[in-house]
PDB file of C-alpha atoms and ligand atoms in Angstrom:
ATOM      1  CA  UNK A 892      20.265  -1.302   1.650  1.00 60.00           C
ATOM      2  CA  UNK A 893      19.519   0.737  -1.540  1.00 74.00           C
ATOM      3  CA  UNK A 894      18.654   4.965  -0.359  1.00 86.00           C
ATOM      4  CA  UNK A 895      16.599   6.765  -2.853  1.00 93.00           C
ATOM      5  CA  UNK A 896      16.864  10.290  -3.680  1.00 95.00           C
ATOM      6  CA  UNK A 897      13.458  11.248  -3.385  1.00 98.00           C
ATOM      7  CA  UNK A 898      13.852  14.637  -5.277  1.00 97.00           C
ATOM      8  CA  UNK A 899      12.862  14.016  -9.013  1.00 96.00           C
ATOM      9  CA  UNK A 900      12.288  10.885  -8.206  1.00 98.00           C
ATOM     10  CA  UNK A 901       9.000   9.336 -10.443  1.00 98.00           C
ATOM     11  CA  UNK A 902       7.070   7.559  -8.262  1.00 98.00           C
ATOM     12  CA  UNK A 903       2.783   5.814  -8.573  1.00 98.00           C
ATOM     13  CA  UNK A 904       0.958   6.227  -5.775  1.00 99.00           C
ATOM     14  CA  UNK A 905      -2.063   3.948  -5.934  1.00 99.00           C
ATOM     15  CA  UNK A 906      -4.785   4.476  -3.575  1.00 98.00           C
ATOM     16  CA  UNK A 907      -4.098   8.080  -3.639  1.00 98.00           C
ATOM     17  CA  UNK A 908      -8.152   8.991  -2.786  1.00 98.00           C
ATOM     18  CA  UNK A 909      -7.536   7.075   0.698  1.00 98.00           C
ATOM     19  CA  UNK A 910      -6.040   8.806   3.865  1.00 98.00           C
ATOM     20  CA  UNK A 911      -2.805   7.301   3.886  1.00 98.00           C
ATOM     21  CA  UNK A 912      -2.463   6.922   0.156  1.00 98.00           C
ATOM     22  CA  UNK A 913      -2.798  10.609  -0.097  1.00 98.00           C
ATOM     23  CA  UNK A 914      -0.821  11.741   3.014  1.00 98.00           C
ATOM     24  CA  UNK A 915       2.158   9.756   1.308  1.00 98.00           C
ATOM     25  CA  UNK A 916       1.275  11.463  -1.795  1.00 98.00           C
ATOM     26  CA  UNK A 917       1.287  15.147   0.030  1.00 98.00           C
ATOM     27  CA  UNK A 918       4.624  14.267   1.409  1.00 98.00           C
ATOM     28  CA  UNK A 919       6.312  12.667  -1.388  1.00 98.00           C
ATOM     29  CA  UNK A 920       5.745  15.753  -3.313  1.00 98.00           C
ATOM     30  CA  UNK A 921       6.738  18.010  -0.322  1.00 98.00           C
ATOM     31  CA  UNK A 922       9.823  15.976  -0.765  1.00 98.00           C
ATOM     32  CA  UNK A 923      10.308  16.958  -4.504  1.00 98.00           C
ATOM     33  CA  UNK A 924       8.761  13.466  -6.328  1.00 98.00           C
ATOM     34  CA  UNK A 925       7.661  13.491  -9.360  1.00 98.00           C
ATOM     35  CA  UNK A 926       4.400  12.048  -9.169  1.00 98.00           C
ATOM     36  CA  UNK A 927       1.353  10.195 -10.690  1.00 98.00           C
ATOM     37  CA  UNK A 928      -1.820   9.516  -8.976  1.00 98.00           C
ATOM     38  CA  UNK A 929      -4.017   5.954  -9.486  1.00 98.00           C
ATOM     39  CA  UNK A 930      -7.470   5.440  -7.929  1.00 98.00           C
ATOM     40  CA  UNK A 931     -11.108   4.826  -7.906  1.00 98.00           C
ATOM     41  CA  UNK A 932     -12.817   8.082  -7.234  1.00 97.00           C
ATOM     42  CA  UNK A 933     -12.490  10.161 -10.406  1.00 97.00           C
ATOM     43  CA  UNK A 934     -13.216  13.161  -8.416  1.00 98.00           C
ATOM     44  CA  UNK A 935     -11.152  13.167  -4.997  1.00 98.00           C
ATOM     45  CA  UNK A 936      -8.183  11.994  -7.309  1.00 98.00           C
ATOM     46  CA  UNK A 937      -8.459  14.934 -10.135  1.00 98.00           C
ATOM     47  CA  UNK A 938      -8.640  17.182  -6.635  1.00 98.00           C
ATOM     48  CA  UNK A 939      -5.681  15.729  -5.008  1.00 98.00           C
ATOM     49  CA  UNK A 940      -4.073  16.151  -8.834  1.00 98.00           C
ATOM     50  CA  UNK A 941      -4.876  19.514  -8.731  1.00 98.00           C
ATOM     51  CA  UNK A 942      -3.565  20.330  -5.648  1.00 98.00           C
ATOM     52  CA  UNK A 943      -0.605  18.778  -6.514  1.00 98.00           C
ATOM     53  CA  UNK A 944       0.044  20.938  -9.312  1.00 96.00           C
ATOM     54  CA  UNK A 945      -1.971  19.121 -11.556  1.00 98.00           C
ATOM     55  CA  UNK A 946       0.033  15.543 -11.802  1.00 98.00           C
ATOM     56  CA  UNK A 947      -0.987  12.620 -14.054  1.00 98.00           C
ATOM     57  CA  UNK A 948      -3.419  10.247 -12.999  1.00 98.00           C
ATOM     58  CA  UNK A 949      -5.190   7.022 -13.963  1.00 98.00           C
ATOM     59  CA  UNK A 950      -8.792   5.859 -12.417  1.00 98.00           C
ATOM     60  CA  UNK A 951      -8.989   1.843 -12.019  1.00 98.00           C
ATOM     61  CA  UNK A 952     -10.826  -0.155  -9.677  1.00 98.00           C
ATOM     62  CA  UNK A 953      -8.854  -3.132  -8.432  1.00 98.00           C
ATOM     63  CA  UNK A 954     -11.191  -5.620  -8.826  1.00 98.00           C
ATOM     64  CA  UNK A 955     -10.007  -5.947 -11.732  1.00 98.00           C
ATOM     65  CA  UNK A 956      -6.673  -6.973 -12.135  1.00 98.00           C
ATOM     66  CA  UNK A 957      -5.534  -6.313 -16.080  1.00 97.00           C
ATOM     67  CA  UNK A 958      -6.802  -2.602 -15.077  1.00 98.00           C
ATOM     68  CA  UNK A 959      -4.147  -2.484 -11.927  1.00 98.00           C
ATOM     69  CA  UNK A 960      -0.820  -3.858 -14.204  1.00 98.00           C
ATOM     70  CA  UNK A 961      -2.380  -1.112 -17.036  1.00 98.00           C
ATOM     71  CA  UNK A 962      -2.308   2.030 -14.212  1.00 98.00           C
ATOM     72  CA  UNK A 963       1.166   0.984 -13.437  1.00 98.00           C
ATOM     73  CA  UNK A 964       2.121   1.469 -17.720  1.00 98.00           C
ATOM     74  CA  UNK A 965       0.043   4.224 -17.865  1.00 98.00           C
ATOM     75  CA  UNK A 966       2.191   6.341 -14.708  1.00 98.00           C
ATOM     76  CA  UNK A 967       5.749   5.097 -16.277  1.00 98.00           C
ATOM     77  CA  UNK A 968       4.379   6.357 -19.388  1.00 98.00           C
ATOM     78  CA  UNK A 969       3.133   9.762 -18.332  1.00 98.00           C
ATOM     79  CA  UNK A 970       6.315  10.158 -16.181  1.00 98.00           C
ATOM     80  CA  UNK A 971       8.972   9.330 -18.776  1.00 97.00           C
ATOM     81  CA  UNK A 972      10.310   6.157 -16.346  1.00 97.00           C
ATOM     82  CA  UNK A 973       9.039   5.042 -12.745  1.00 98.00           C
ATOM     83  CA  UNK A 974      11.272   4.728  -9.754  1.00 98.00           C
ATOM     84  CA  UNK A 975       9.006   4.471  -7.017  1.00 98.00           C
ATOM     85  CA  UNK A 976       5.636   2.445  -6.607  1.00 98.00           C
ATOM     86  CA  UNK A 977       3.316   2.653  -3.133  1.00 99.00           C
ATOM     87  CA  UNK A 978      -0.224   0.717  -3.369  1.00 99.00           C
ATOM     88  CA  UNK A 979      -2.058   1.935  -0.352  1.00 98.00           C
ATOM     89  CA  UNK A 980      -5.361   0.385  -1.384  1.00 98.00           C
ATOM     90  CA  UNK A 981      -7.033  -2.053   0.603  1.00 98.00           C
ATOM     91  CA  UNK A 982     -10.793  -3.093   2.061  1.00 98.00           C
ATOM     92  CA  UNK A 983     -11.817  -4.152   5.999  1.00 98.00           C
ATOM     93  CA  UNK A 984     -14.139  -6.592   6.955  1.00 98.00           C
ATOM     94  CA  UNK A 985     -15.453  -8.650   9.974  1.00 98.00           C
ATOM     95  CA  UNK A 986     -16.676 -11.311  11.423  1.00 97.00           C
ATOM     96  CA  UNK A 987     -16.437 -15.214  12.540  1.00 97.00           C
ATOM     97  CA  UNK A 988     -14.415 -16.969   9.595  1.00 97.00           C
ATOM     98  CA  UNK A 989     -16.654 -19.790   9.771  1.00 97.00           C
ATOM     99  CA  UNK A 990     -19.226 -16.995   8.977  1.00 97.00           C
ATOM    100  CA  UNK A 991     -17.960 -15.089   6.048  1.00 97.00           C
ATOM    101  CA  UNK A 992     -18.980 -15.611   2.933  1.00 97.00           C
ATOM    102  CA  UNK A 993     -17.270 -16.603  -0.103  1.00 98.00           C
ATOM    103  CA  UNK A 994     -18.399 -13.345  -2.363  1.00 98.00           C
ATOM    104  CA  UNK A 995     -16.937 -11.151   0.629  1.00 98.00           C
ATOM    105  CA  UNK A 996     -13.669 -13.068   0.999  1.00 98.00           C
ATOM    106  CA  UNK A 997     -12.895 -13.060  -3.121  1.00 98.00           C
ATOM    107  CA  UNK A 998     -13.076  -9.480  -2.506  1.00 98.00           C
ATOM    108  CA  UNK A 999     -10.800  -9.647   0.006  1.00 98.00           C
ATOM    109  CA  UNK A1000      -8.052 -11.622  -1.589  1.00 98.00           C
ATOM    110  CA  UNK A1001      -8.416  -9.472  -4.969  1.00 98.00           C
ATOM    111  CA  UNK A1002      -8.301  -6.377  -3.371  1.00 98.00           C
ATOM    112  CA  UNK A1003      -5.728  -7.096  -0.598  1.00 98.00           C
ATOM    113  CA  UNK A1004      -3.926  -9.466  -2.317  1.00 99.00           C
ATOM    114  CA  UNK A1005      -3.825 -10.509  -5.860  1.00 99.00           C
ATOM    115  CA  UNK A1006      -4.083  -6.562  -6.968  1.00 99.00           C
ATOM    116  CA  UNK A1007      -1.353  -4.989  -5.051  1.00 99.00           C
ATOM    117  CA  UNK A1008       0.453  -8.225  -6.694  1.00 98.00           C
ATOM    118  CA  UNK A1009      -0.423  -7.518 -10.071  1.00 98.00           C
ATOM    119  CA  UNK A1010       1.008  -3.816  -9.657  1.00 98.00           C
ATOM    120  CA  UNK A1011       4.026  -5.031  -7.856  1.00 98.00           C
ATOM    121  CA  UNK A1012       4.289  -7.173 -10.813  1.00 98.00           C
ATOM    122  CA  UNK A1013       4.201  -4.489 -13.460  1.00 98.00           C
ATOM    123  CA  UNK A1014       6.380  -2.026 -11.895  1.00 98.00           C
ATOM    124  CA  UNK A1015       9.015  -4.297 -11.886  1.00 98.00           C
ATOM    125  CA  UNK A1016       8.829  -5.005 -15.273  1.00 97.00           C
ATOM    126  CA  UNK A1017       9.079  -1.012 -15.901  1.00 97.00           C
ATOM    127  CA  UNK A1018      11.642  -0.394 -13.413  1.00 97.00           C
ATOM    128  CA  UNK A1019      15.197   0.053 -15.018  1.00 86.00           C
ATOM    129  CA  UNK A1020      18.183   0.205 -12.432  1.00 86.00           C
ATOM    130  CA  UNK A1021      16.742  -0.761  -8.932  1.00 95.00           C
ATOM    131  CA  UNK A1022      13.385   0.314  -8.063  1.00 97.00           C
ATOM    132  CA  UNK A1023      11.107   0.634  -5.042  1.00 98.00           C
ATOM    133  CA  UNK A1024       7.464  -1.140  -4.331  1.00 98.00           C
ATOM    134  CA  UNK A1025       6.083  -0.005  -0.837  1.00 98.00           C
ATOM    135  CA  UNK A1026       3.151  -1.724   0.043  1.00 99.00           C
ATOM    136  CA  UNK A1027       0.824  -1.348   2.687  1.00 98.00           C
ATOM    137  CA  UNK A1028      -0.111  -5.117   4.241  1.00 98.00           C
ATOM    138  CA  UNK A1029      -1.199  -4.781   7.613  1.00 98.00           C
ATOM    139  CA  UNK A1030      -0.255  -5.953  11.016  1.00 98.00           C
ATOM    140  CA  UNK A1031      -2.984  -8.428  10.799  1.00 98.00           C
ATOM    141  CA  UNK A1032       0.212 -10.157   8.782  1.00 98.00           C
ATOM    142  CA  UNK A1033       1.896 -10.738  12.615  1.00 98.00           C
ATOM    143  CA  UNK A1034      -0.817 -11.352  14.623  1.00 97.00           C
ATOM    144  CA  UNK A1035      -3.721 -13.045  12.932  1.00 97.00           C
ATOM    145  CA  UNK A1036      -6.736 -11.779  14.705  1.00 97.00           C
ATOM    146  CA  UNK A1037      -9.953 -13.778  15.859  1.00 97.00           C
ATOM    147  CA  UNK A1038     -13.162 -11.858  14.336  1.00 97.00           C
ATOM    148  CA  UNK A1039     -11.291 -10.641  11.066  1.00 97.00           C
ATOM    149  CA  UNK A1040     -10.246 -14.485   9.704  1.00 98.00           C
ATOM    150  CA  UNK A1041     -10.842 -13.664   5.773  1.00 98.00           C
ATOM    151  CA  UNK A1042      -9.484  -9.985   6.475  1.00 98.00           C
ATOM    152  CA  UNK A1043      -6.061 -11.339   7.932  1.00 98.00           C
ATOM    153  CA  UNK A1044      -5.807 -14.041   5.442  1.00 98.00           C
ATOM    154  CA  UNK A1045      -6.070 -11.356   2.633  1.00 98.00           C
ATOM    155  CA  UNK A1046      -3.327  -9.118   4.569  1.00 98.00           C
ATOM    156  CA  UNK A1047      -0.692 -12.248   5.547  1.00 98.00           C
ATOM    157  CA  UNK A1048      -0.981 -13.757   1.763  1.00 98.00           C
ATOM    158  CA  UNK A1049       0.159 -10.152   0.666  1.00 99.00           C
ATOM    159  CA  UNK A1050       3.017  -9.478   3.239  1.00 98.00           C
ATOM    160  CA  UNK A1051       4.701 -13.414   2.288  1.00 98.00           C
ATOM    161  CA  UNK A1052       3.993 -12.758  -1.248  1.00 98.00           C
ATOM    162  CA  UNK A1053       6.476  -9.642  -0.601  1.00 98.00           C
ATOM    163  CA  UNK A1054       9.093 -11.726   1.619  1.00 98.00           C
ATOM    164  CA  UNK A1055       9.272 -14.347  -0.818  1.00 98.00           C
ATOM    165  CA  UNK A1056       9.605 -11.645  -3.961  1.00 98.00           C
ATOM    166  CA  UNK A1057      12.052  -9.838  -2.163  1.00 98.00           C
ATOM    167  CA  UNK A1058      14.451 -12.548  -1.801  1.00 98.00           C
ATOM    168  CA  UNK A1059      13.902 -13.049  -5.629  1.00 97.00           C
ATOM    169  CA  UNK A1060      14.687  -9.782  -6.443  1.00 97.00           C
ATOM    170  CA  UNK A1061      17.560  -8.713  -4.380  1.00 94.00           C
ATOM    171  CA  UNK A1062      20.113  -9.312  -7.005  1.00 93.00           C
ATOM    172  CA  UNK A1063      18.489  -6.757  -9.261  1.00 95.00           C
ATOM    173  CA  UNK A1064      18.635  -4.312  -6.635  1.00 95.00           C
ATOM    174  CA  UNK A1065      15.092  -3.991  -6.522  1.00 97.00           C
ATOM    175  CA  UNK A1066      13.734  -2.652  -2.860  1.00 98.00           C
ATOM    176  CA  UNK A1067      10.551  -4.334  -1.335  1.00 98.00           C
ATOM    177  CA  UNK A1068       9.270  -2.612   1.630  1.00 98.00           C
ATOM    178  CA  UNK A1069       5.924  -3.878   3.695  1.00 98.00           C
ATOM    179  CA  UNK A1070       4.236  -2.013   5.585  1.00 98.00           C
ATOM    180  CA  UNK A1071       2.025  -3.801   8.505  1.00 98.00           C
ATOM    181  CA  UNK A1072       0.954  -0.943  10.371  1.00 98.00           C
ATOM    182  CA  UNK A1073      -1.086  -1.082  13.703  1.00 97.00           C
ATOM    183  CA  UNK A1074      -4.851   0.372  13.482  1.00 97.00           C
ATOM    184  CA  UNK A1075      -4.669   4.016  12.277  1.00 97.00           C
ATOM    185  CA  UNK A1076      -8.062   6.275  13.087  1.00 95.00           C
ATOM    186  CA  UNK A1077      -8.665   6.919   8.967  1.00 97.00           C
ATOM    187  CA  UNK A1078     -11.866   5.570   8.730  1.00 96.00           C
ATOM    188  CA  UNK A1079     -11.137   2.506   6.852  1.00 96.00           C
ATOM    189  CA  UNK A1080     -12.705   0.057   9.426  1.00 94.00           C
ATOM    190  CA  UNK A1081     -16.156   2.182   9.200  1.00 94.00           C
ATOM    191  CA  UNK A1082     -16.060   1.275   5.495  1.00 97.00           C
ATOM    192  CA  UNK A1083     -15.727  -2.155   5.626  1.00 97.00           C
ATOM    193  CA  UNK A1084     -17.237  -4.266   3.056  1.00 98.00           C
ATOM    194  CA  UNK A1085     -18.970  -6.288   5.744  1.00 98.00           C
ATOM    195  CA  UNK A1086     -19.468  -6.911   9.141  1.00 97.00           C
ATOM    196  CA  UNK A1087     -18.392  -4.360  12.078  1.00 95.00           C
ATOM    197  CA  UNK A1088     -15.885  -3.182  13.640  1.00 94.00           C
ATOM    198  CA  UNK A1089     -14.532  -4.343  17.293  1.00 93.00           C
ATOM    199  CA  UNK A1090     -13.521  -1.596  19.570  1.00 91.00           C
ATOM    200  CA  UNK A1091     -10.005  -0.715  18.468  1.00 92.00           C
ATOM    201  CA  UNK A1092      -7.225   1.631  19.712  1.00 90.00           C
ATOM    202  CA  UNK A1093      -5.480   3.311  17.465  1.00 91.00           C
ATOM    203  CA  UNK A1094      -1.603   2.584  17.514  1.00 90.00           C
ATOM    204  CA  UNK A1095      -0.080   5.179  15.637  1.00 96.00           C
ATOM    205  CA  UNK A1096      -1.602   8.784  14.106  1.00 97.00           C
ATOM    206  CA  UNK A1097      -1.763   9.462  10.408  1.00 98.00           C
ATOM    207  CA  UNK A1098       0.961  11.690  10.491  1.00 98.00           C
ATOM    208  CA  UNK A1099       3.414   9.311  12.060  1.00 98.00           C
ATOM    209  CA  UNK A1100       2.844   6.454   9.548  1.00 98.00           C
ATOM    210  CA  UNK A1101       3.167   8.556   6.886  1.00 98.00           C
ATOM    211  CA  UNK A1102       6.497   9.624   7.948  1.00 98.00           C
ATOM    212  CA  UNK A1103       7.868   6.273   8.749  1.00 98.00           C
ATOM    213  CA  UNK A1104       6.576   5.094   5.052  1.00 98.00           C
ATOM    214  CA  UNK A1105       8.618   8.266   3.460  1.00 98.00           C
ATOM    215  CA  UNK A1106      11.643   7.752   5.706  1.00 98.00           C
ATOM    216  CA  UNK A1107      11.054   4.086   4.716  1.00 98.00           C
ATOM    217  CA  UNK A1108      11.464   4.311   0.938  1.00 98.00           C
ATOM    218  CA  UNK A1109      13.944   6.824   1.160  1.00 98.00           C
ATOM    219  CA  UNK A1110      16.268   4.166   3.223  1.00 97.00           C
ATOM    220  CA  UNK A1111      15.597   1.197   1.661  1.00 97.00           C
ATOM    221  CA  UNK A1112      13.974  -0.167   4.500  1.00 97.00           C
ATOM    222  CA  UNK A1113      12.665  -3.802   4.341  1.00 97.00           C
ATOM    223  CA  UNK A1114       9.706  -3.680   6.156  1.00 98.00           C
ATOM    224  CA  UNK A1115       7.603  -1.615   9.261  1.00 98.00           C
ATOM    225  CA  UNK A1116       6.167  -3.425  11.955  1.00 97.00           C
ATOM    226  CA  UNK A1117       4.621  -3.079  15.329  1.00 97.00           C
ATOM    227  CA  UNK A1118       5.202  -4.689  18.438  1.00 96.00           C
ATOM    228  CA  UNK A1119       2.114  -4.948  20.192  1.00 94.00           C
ATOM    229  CA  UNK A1120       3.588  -6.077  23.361  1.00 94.00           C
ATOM    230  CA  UNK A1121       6.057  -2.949  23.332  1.00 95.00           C
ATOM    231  CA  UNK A1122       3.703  -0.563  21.835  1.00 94.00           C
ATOM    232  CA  UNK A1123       6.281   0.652  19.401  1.00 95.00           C
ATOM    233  CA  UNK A1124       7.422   0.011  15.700  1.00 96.00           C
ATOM    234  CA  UNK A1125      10.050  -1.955  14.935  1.00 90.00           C
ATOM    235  CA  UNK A1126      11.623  -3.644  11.564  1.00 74.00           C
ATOM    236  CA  UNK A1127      14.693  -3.560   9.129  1.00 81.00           C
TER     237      UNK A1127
HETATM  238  N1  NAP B1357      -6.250   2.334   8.802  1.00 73.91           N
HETATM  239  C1  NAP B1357      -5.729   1.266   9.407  1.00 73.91           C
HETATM  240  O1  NAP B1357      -5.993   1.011  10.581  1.00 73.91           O
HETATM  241  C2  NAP B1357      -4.778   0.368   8.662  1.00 73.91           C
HETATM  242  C3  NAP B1357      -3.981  -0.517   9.410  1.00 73.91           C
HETATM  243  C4  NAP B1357      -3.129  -1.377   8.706  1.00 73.91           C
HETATM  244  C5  NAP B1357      -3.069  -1.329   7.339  1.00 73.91           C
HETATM  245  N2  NAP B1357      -3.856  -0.441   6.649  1.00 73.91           N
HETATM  246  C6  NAP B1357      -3.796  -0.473   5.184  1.00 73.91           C
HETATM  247  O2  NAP B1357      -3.411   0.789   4.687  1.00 73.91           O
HETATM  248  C7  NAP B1357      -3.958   0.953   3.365  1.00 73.91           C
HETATM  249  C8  NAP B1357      -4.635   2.317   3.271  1.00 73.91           C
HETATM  250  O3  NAP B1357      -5.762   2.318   4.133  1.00 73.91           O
HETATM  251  P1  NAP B1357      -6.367   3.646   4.786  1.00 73.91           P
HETATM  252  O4  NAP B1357      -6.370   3.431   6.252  1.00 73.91           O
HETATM  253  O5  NAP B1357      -5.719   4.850   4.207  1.00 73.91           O
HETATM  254  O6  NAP B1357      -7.881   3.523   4.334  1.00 73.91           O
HETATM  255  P2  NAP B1357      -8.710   4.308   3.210  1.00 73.91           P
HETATM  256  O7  NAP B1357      -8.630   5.771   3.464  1.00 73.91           O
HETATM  257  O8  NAP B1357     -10.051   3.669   3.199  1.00 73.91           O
HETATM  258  O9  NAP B1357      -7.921   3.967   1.869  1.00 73.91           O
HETATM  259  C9  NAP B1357      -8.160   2.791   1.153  1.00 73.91           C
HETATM  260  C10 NAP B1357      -7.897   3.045  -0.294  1.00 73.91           C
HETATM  261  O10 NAP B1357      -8.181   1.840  -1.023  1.00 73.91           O
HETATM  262  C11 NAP B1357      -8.966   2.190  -2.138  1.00 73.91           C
HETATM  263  N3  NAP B1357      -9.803   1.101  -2.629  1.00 73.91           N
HETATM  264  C12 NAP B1357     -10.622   0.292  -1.941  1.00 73.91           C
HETATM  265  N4  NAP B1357     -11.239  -0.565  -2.778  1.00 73.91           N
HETATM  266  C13 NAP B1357     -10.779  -0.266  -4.029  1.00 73.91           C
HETATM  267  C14 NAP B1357     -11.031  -0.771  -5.297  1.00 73.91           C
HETATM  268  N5  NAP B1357     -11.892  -1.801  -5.515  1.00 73.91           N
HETATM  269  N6  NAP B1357     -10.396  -0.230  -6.350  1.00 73.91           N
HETATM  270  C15 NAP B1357      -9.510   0.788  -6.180  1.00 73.91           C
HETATM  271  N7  NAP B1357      -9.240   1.325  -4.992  1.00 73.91           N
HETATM  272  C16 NAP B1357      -9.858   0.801  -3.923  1.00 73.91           C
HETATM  273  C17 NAP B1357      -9.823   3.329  -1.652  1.00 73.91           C
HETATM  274  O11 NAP B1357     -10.388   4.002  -2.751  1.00 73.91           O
HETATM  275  P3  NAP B1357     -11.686   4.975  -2.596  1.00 73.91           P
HETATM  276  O12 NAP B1357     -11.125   6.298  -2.167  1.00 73.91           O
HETATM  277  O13 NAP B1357     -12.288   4.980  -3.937  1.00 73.91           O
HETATM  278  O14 NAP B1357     -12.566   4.327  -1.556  1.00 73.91           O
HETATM  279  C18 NAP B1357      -8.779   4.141  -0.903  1.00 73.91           C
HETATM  280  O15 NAP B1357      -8.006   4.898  -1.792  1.00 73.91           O
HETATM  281  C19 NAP B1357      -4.874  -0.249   3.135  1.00 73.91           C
HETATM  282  O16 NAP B1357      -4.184  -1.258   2.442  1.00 73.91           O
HETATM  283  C20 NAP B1357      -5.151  -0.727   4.545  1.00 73.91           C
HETATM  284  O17 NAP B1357      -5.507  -2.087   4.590  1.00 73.91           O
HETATM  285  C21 NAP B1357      -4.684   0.410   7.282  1.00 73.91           C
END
């Protein structure tokens, strides 16, 4: 298990206009990270930059995917060398599987899947010693869930893409953490590209995901989970 000093460290947070994208960005600078900001909406990301002390950023919409791997060379760039990658973008939506059609679940799969991929994939070409990539899957990954078929396919490709990677890269010292966090009250189900929300409870608060991603990157950790039947996070 590889700990990273998170003080001067230079780390991409992607999806930094989201809730938990920017409460990891908030923190990690808190921390002492050096930091550059990636997402869609020019204007919440210039004022997180801002407030941030007025940190690099880099607008891209992850549809489409040369854009992502570019955001990633742009941050390494701007920051002199990158250390630390979190993509914490992602899109909801529901309904019957049998029922959801094929324009909504290429969405899906590019935005929940093959984009956090191509940015995984890029930061590891610009890390030098080591390297972190924290992702944010879902818990959808563990417990595929009727009514959200094309949404837990997205989520589940994502999370073995990162098993499978990590195993590849453990040699170069490279640390893969996925996050599969329970449902968090941030809004992102009342966005969702289609369909509607069930009734859900929220398992964890902003705050405490946030802190378990920090604490996460900053031990090496492998992956966070939750155990539905316990009611409490668990992983390596
Ligand atoms: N909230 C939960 O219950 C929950 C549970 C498990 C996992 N997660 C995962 O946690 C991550 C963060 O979600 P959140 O809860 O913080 O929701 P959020 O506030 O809606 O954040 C989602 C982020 O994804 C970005 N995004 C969506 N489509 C994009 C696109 N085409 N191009 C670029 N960026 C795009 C959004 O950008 P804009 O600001 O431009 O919209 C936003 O920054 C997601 O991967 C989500 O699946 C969330």
């Amino acid at each position: 298990m590889t700990s990273v000093d998170l003080s001067g460290a230079r780390v991409l947070v992607a999806g930094a206009t989201g809730v938990l994208g920017g409460g990891v960005a908030r923190a990690l600078h808190r921390e002492g990270a050096r930091l550059a900001l990636a997402g869609r909406d020019e204007r919440k990301l210039a004022a997180l930059a801002d407030e941030l002390g007025g940190v690099p950023t880099a607008v891209f919409d992850a549809q489409y995917l040369d854009r992502c791997a570019a955001v990633v060379d742009e941050a390494a760039d701007a920051l002199g060398r990158l250390d630390v990658v979190v993509v914490a973008i992602g899109v909801a939506a529901f309904g019957p599987g049998d029922e959801t059609d094929d324009a909504v679940t290429e969405h899906l799969l590019t935005v929940n899947t093959m984009a956090p991929m191509a940015m995984v994939r890029a930061a590891v070409r610009r890390f030098g010693d080591g390297g972190t990539v924290a992702v944010l899957s879902a818990i959808l990954a563990d417990y595929p869930t009727a009514g959200m078929a094309a949404y837990t396919a997205s989520k589940a490709g994502l999370s073995a893409w990162l098993t499978a990677l990590r195993s590849e890269l453990r040699r170069r010292g490279v640390a893969v953490f996925d996050v599969r966090p329970p449902h968090i009250e941030t809004g992102l189900a009342d966005r969702a590209i289609a369909g509607t929300a069930p009734p859900m409870k929220a398992g964890a608060t902003v705050d405490e995901v946030v802190a378990l991603i920090v604490e996460g990157i900053r031990t090496g950790r492998r992956e966070l989970r939750y155990d539905l039947l316990k009611g409490e996070f668990a992983g390596r």
